[in-house]
CSV table of C-alpha atoms and ligand atoms in Angstrom, one decimal:
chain,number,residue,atom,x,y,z
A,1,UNK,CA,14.7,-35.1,18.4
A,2,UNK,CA,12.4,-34.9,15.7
A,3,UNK,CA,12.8,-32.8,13.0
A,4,UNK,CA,10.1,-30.2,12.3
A,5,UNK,CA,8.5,-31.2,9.2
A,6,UNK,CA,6.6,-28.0,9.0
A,7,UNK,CA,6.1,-26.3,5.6
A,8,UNK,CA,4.2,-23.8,3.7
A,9,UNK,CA,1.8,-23.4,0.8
A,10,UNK,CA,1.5,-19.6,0.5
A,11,UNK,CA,-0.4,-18.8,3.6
A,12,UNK,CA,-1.0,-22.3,4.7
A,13,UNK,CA,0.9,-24.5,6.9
A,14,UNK,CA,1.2,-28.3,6.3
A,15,UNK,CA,2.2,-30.5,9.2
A,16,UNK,CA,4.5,-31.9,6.8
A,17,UNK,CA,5.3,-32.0,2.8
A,18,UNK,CA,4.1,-35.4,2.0
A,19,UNK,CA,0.6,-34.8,-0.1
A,20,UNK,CA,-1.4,-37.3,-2.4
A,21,UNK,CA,-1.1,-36.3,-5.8
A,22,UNK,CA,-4.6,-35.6,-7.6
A,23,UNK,CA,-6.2,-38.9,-9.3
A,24,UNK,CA,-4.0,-41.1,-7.2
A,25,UNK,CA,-6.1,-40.9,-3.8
A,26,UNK,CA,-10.0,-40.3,-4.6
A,27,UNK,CA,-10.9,-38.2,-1.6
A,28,UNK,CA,-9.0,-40.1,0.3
A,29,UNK,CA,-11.6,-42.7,1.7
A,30,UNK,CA,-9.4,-45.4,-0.1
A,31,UNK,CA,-6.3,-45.2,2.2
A,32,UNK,CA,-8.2,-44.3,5.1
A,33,UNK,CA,-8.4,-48.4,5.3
A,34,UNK,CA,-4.7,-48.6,5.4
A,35,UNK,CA,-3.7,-45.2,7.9
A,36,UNK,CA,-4.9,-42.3,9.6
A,37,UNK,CA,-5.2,-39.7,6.9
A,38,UNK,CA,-4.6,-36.9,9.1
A,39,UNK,CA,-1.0,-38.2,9.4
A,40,UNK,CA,0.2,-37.1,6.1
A,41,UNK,CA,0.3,-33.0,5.2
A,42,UNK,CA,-2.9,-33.1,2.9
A,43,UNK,CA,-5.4,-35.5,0.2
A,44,UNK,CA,-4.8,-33.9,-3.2
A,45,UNK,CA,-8.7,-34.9,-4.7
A,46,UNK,CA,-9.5,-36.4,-7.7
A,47,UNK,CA,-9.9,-33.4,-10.3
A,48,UNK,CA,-13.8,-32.6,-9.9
A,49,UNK,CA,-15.5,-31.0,-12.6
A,50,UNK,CA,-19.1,-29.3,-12.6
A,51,UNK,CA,-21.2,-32.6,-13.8
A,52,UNK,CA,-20.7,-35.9,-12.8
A,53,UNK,CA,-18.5,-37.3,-15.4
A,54,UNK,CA,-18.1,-41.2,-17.0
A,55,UNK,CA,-14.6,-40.8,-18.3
A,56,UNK,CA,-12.9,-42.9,-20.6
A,57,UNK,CA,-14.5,-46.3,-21.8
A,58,UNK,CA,-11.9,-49.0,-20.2
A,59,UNK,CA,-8.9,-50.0,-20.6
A,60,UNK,CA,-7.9,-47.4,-19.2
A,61,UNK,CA,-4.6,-48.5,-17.9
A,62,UNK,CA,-1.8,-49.9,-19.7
A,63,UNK,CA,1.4,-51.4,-18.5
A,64,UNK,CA,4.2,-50.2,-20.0
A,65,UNK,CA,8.2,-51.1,-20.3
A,66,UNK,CA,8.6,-47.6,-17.9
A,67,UNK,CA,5.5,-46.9,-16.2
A,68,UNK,CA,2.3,-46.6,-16.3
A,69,UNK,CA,0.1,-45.3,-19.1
A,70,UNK,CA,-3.3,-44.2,-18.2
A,71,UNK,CA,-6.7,-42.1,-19.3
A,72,UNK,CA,-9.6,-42.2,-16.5
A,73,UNK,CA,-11.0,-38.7,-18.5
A,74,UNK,CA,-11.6,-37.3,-15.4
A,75,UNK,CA,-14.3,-39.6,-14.2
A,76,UNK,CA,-16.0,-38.3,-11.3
A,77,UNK,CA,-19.4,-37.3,-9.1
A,78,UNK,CA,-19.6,-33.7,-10.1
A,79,UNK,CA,-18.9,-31.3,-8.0
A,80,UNK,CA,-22.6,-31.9,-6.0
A,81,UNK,CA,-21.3,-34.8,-4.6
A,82,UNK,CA,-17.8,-33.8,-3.8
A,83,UNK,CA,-19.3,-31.0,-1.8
A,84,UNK,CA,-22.1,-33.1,0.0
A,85,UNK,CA,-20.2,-36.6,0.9
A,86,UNK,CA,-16.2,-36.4,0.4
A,87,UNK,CA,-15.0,-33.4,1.6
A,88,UNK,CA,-17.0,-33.5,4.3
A,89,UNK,CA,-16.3,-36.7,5.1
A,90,UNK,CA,-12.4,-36.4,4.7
A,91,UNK,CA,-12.5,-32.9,6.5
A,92,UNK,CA,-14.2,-35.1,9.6
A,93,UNK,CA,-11.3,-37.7,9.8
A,94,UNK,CA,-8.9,-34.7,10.5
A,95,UNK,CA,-7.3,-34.2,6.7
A,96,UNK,CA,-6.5,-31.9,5.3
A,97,UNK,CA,-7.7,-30.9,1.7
A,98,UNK,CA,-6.7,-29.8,-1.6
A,99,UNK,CA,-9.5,-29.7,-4.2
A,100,UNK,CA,-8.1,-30.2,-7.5
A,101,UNK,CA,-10.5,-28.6,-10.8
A,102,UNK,CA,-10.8,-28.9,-14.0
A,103,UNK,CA,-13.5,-27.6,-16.7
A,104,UNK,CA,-14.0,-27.0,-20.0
A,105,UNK,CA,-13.5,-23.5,-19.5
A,106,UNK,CA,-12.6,-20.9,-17.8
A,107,UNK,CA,-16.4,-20.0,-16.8
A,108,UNK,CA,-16.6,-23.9,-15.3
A,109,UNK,CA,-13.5,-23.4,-14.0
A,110,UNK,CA,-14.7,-20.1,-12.3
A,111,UNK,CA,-18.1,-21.4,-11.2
A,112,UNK,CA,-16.1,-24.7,-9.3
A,113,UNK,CA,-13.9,-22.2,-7.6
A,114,UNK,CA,-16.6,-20.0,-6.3
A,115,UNK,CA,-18.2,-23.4,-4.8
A,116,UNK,CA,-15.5,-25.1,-3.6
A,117,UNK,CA,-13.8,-22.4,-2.2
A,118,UNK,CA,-17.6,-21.1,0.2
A,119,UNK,CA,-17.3,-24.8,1.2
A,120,UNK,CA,-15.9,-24.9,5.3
A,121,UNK,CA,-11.9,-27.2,5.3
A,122,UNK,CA,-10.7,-26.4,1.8
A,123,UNK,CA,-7.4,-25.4,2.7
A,124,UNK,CA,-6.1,-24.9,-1.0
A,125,UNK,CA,-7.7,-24.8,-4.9
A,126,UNK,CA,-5.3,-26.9,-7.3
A,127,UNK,CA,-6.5,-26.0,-11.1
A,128,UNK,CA,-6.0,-28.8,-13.3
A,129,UNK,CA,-4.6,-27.1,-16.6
A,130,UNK,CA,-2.8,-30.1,-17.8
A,131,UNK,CA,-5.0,-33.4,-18.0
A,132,UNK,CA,-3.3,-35.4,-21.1
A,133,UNK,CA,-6.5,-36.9,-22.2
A,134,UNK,CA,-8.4,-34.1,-22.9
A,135,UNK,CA,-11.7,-34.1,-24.5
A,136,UNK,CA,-11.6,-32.7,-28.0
A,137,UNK,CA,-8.3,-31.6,-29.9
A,138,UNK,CA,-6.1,-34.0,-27.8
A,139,UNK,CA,-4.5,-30.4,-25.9
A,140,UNK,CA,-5.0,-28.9,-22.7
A,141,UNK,CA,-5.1,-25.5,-21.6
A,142,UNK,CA,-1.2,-25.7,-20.4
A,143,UNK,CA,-0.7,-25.5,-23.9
A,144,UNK,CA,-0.9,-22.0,-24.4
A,145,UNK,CA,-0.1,-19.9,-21.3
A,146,UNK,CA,-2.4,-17.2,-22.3
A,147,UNK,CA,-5.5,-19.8,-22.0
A,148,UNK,CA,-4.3,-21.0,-19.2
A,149,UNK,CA,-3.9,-17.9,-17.5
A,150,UNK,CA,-7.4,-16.7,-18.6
A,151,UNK,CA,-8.5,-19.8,-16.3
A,152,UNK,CA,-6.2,-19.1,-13.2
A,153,UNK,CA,-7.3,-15.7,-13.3
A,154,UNK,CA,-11.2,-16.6,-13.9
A,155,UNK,CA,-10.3,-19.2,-10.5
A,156,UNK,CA,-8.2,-16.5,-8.5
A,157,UNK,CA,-11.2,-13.7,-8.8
A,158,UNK,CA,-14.4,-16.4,-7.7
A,159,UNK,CA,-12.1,-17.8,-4.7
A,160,UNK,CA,-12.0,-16.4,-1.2
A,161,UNK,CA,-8.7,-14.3,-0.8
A,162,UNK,CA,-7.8,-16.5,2.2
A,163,UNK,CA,-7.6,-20.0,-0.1
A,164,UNK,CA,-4.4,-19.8,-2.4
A,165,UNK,CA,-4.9,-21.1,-5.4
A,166,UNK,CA,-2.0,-23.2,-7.4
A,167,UNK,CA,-1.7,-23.8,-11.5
A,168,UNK,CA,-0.8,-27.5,-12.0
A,169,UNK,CA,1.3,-27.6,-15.0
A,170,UNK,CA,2.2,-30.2,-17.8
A,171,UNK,CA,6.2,-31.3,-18.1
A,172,UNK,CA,5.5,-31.5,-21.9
A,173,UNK,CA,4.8,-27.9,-23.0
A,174,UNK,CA,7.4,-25.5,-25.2
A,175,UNK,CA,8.2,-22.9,-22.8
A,176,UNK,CA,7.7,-24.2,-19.1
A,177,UNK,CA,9.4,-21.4,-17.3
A,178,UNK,CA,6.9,-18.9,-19.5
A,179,UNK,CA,3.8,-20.6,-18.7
A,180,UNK,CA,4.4,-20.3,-15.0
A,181,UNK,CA,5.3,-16.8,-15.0
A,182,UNK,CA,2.3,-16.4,-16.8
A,183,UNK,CA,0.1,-18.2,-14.0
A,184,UNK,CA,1.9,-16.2,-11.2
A,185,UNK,CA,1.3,-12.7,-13.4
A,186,UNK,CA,-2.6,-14.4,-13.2
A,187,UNK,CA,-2.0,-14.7,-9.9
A,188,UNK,CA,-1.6,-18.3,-9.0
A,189,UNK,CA,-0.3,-18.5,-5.4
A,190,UNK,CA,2.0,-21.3,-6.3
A,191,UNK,CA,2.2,-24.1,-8.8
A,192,UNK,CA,1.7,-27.9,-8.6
A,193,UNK,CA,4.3,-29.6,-10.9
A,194,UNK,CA,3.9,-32.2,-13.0
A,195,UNK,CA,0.9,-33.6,-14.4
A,196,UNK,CA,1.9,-37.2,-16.3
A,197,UNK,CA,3.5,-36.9,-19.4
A,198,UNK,CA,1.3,-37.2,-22.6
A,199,UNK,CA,2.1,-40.9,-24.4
A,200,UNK,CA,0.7,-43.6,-26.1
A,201,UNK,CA,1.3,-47.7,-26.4
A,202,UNK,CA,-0.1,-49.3,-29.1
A,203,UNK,CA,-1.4,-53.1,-28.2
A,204,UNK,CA,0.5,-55.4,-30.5
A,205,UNK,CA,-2.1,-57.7,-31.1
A,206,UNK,CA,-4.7,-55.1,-32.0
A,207,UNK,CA,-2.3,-52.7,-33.5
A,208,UNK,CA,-5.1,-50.1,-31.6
A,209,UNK,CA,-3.9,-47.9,-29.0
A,210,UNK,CA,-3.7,-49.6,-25.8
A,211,UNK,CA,-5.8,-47.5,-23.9
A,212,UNK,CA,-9.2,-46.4,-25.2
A,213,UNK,CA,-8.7,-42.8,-24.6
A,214,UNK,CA,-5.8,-43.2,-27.4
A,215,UNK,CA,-3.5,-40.8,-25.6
A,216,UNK,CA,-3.3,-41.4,-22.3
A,217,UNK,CA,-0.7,-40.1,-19.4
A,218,UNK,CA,2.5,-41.7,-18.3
A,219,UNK,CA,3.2,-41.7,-14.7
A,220,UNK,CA,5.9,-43.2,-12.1
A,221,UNK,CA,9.4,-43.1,-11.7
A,222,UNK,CA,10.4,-42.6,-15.7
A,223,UNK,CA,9.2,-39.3,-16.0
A,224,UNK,CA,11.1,-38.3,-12.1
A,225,UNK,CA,14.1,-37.0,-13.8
A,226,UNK,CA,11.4,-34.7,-16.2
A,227,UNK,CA,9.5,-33.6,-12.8
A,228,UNK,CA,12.4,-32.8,-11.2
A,229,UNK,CA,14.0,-30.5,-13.6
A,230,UNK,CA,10.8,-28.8,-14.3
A,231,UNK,CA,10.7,-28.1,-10.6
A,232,UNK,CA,14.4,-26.9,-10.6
A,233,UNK,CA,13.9,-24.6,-13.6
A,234,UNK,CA,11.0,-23.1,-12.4
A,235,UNK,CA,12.2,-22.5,-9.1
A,236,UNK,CA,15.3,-21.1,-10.6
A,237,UNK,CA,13.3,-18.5,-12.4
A,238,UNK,CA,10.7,-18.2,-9.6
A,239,UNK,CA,11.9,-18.7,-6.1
A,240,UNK,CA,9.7,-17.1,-4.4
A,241,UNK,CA,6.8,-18.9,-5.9
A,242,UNK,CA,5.7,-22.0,-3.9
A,243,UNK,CA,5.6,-25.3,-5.2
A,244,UNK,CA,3.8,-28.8,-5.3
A,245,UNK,CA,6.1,-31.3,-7.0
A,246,UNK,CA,5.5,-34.6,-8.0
A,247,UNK,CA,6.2,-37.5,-11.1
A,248,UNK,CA,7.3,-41.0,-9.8
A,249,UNK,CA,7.8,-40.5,-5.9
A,250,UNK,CA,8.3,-43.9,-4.3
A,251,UNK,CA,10.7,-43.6,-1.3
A,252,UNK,CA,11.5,-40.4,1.7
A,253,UNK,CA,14.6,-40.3,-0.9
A,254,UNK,CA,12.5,-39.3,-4.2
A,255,UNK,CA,10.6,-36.4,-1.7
A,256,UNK,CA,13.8,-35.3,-0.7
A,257,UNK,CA,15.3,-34.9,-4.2
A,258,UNK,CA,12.0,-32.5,-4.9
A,259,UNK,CA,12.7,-30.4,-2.1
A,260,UNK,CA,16.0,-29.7,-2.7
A,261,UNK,CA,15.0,-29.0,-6.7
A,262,UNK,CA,12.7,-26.5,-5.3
A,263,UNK,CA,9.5,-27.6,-4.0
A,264,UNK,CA,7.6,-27.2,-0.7
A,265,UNK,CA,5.6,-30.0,-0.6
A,266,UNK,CA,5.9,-33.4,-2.4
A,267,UNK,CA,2.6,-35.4,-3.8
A,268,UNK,CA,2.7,-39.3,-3.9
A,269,UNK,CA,0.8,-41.0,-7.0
A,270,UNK,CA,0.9,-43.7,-9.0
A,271,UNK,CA,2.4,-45.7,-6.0
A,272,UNK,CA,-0.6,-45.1,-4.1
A,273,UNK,CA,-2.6,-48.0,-6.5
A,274,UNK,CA,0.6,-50.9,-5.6
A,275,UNK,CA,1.5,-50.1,-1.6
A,276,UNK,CA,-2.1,-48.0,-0.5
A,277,UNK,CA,-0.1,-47.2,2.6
A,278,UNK,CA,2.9,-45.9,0.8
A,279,UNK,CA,2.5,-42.3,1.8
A,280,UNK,CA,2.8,-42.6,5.6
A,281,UNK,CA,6.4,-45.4,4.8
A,282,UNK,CA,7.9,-42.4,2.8
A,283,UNK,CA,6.9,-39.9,5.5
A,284,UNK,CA,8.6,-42.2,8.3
A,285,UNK,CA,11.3,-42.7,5.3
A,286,UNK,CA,12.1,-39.1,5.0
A,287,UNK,CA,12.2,-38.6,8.3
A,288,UNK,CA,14.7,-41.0,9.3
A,289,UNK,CA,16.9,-39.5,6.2
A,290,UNK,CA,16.4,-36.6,7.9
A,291,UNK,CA,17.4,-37.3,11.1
A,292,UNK,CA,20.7,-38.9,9.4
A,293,UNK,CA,21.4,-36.3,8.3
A,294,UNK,CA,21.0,-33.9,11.0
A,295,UNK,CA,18.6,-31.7,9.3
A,296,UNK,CA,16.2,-30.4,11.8
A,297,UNK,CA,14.2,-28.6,9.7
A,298,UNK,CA,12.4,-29.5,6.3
A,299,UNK,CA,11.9,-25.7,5.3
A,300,UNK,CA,15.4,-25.6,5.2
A,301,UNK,CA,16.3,-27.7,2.4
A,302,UNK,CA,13.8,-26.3,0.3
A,303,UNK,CA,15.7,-25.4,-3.2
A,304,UNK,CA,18.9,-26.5,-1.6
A,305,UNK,CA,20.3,-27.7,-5.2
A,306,UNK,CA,20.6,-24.2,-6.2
A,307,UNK,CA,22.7,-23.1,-3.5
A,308,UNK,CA,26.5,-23.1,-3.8
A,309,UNK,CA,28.6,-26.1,-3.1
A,310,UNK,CA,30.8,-25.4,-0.1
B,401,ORO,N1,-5.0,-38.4,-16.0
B,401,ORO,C1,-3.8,-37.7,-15.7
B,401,ORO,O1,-2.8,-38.3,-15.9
B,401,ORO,N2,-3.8,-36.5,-15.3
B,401,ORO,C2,-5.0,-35.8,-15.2
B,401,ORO,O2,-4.9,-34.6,-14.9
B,401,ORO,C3,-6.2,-36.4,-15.4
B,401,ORO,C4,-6.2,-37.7,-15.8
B,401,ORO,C5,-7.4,-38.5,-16.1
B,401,ORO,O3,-8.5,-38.2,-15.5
B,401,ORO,O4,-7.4,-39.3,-17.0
C-alpha cells in the first residue's frame, strides 16, 4: 500500500512534503517541461519584491570546491507581473503555491503581503528575511531578530488570517533559536529553514570576487549538515512550530533526514538547475524508503531524531 504522504503547514495540507525551494523553480513554468507540477506538495516562487527588479550584473554563479556560490539580487517582474501571468498560470496547472517576499522594508514587505495574500490560490506567504546579497550594508534583516520581527509582524497584520505566513531564516546568524522565537512571538505560522549560507570565492586570475555581487550565497549539499541542525535545534526549542527545511537536498534520503530533524515539509534547490526533474525522482525516492521501511505515514516521522532510542 502506499504510504500517506500527507502533511501540514499550519492550517494547510500538502499532498506530500516535497516543495521547491524559493529561487530554484521561478514560478514553476521551468519544470512544468519536465513533470506535472501538481505532483509535487507545492512551487516555492522566486522571492518577488514590489518593482521589477535587475539583480546582480553577471557572473552570478560561481563554481566552487563545495557547492555552488551564487547572487541573482533578487531579480524579478515585480510583483505586477507575478500577480497577472505566474501565479495564475501555475495555480491553472493544478500547483500549489507558496509566494516567497522580500522588501526593503517592513512597509514593502507589508504592502506585498496585503497583495499577494487578496490574490485567489496562494496557499502560504514565505518572507524572505535572509537573502545573502543584500543591497546596501552586506546584512539582512535575519540579522537582528527585532528587525526581522518588525517585518513578520508588518506581513502577519496585511495577510488574510486564513494564509499562514512562515519567516525563512539564515543558518549564519548569532542566536538561531532566538530569532525564531522572536518570529513565532511576531506571529509567524511556521518557519522556512535555511536560506544559503553567506560566502565568497575570489577568481584567481582576477584576484576580484568571483561573483559580481561580491558576497554571494553558498548552496547544495555542503551546507546539509548546517540545515539540518538548524532545523533540529529549532525544533528542539519549538516543536510545535511548523517547519520548511531545506540546504543541499538531492535524494528521498536527504528529505528524510529533514523530517526526522524536525521539519514538515522539505524544499528542493540548487539540484533543480542539474536534474530539472529532480523533485518528482526524490518524491518516488522517498517513497520507496518509505515503503522499506514500513512507515505508512510521513507525519509520523516528523522530528523523529528527538525521540528516545528504544
Ligand atoms: N540568493 C539566495 O541565495 N537567497 C536569496 O534569498 C536570494 C538570492 C538572490 O536573489 O540572489
Amino acid at each position: 500500500m502506499s504510504p500517506d504522504l500527507r502533511t501540514r503547514l499550519s492550517n494547510v495540507e500538502l499532498e506530500n512534503p516535497v516543495v521547491t525551494a524559493a529561487g530554484c523553480a521561478g514560478s514553476g513554468r521551468e519544470l512544468a517541461q519536465y513533470f506535472d507540477i501538481s505532483r509535487i506538495g507545492a512551487v516555492t516562487t522566486k522571492s518577488v519584491m514590489l518593482e521589477p527588479r535587475a539583480g546582480r550584473p553577471a557572473p552570478r554563479v560561481a563554481e566552487t570546491p563545495s557547492g555552488m556560490l551564487s547572487a541573482t539580487g533578487l531579480q524579478g517582474p515585480g510583483v505586477d507581473v507575478l500577480l497577472q501571468r505566474d501565479l495564475p498560470w501555475l495555480i491553472s496547472r493544478g500547483g500549489r503555491a507558496v509566494v516567497s517576499v522580500a522588501g526593503g522594508g517592513a512597509g514593502e514587505y507589508a504592502e506585498l503581503a496585503r497583495r499577494i495574500s487578496d490574490a485567489p490560490g496562494v496557499d502560504l506567504i514565505e518572507v524572505n528575511l535572509s537573502c545573502p546579497n543584500p543591497a546596501g550594508q552586506g546584512r539582512h534583516f535575519a540579522d537582528d531578530p527585532e528587525e526581522a520581527a518588525r517585518v513578520v509582524r508588518a506581513v502577519r497584520s496585511h495577510t488574510r488570517s486564513e494564509v499562514p505566513v512562515f519567516a525563512k531564516l539564515a543558518p549564519d546568524v548569532p542566536d538561531l533559536v532566538g530569532l525564531a522565537a522572536a518570529c513565532v512571538e511576531a506571529r509567524a505560522d511556521g518557519l522556512s529553514m535555511v536560506n544559503a549560507v553567506r560566502g565568497m570565492a575570489i577568481d584567481p586570475r582576477t584576484l576580484r570576487p568571483a561573483v559580481a555581487g561580491g558576497m554571494g550565497g553558498l548552496s547544495g549539499p555542503a551546507i546539509r549538515p548546517i540545515a539540518v541542525g538548524c532545523v533540529y535545534e529549532v525544533h528542539a526549542a519549538l516543536p510545535q512550530v511548523p517547519i520548511i527545511g531545506m540546504g543541499g537536498v538531492r535524494t528521498g534520503s536527504d528529505v528524510l533526514e529533514f523530517l526526522a530533524a524536525g521539519a514538515s515539509a522539505v524544499a528542493v534547490g540548487t539540484v533543480n538547475f542539474a536534474d530539472p526533474s529532480a523533485c518528482v525522482r526524490i518524491l518516488r525516492e522517498l517513497e520507496e524508503m518509505l515503503i522499506d521501511r514500513g512507515v505508512t505515514r510521513v507525519a509520523d516521522l516528523i522530528g523523529s531524531a528527538h525521540r528516545p532510542i528504544g
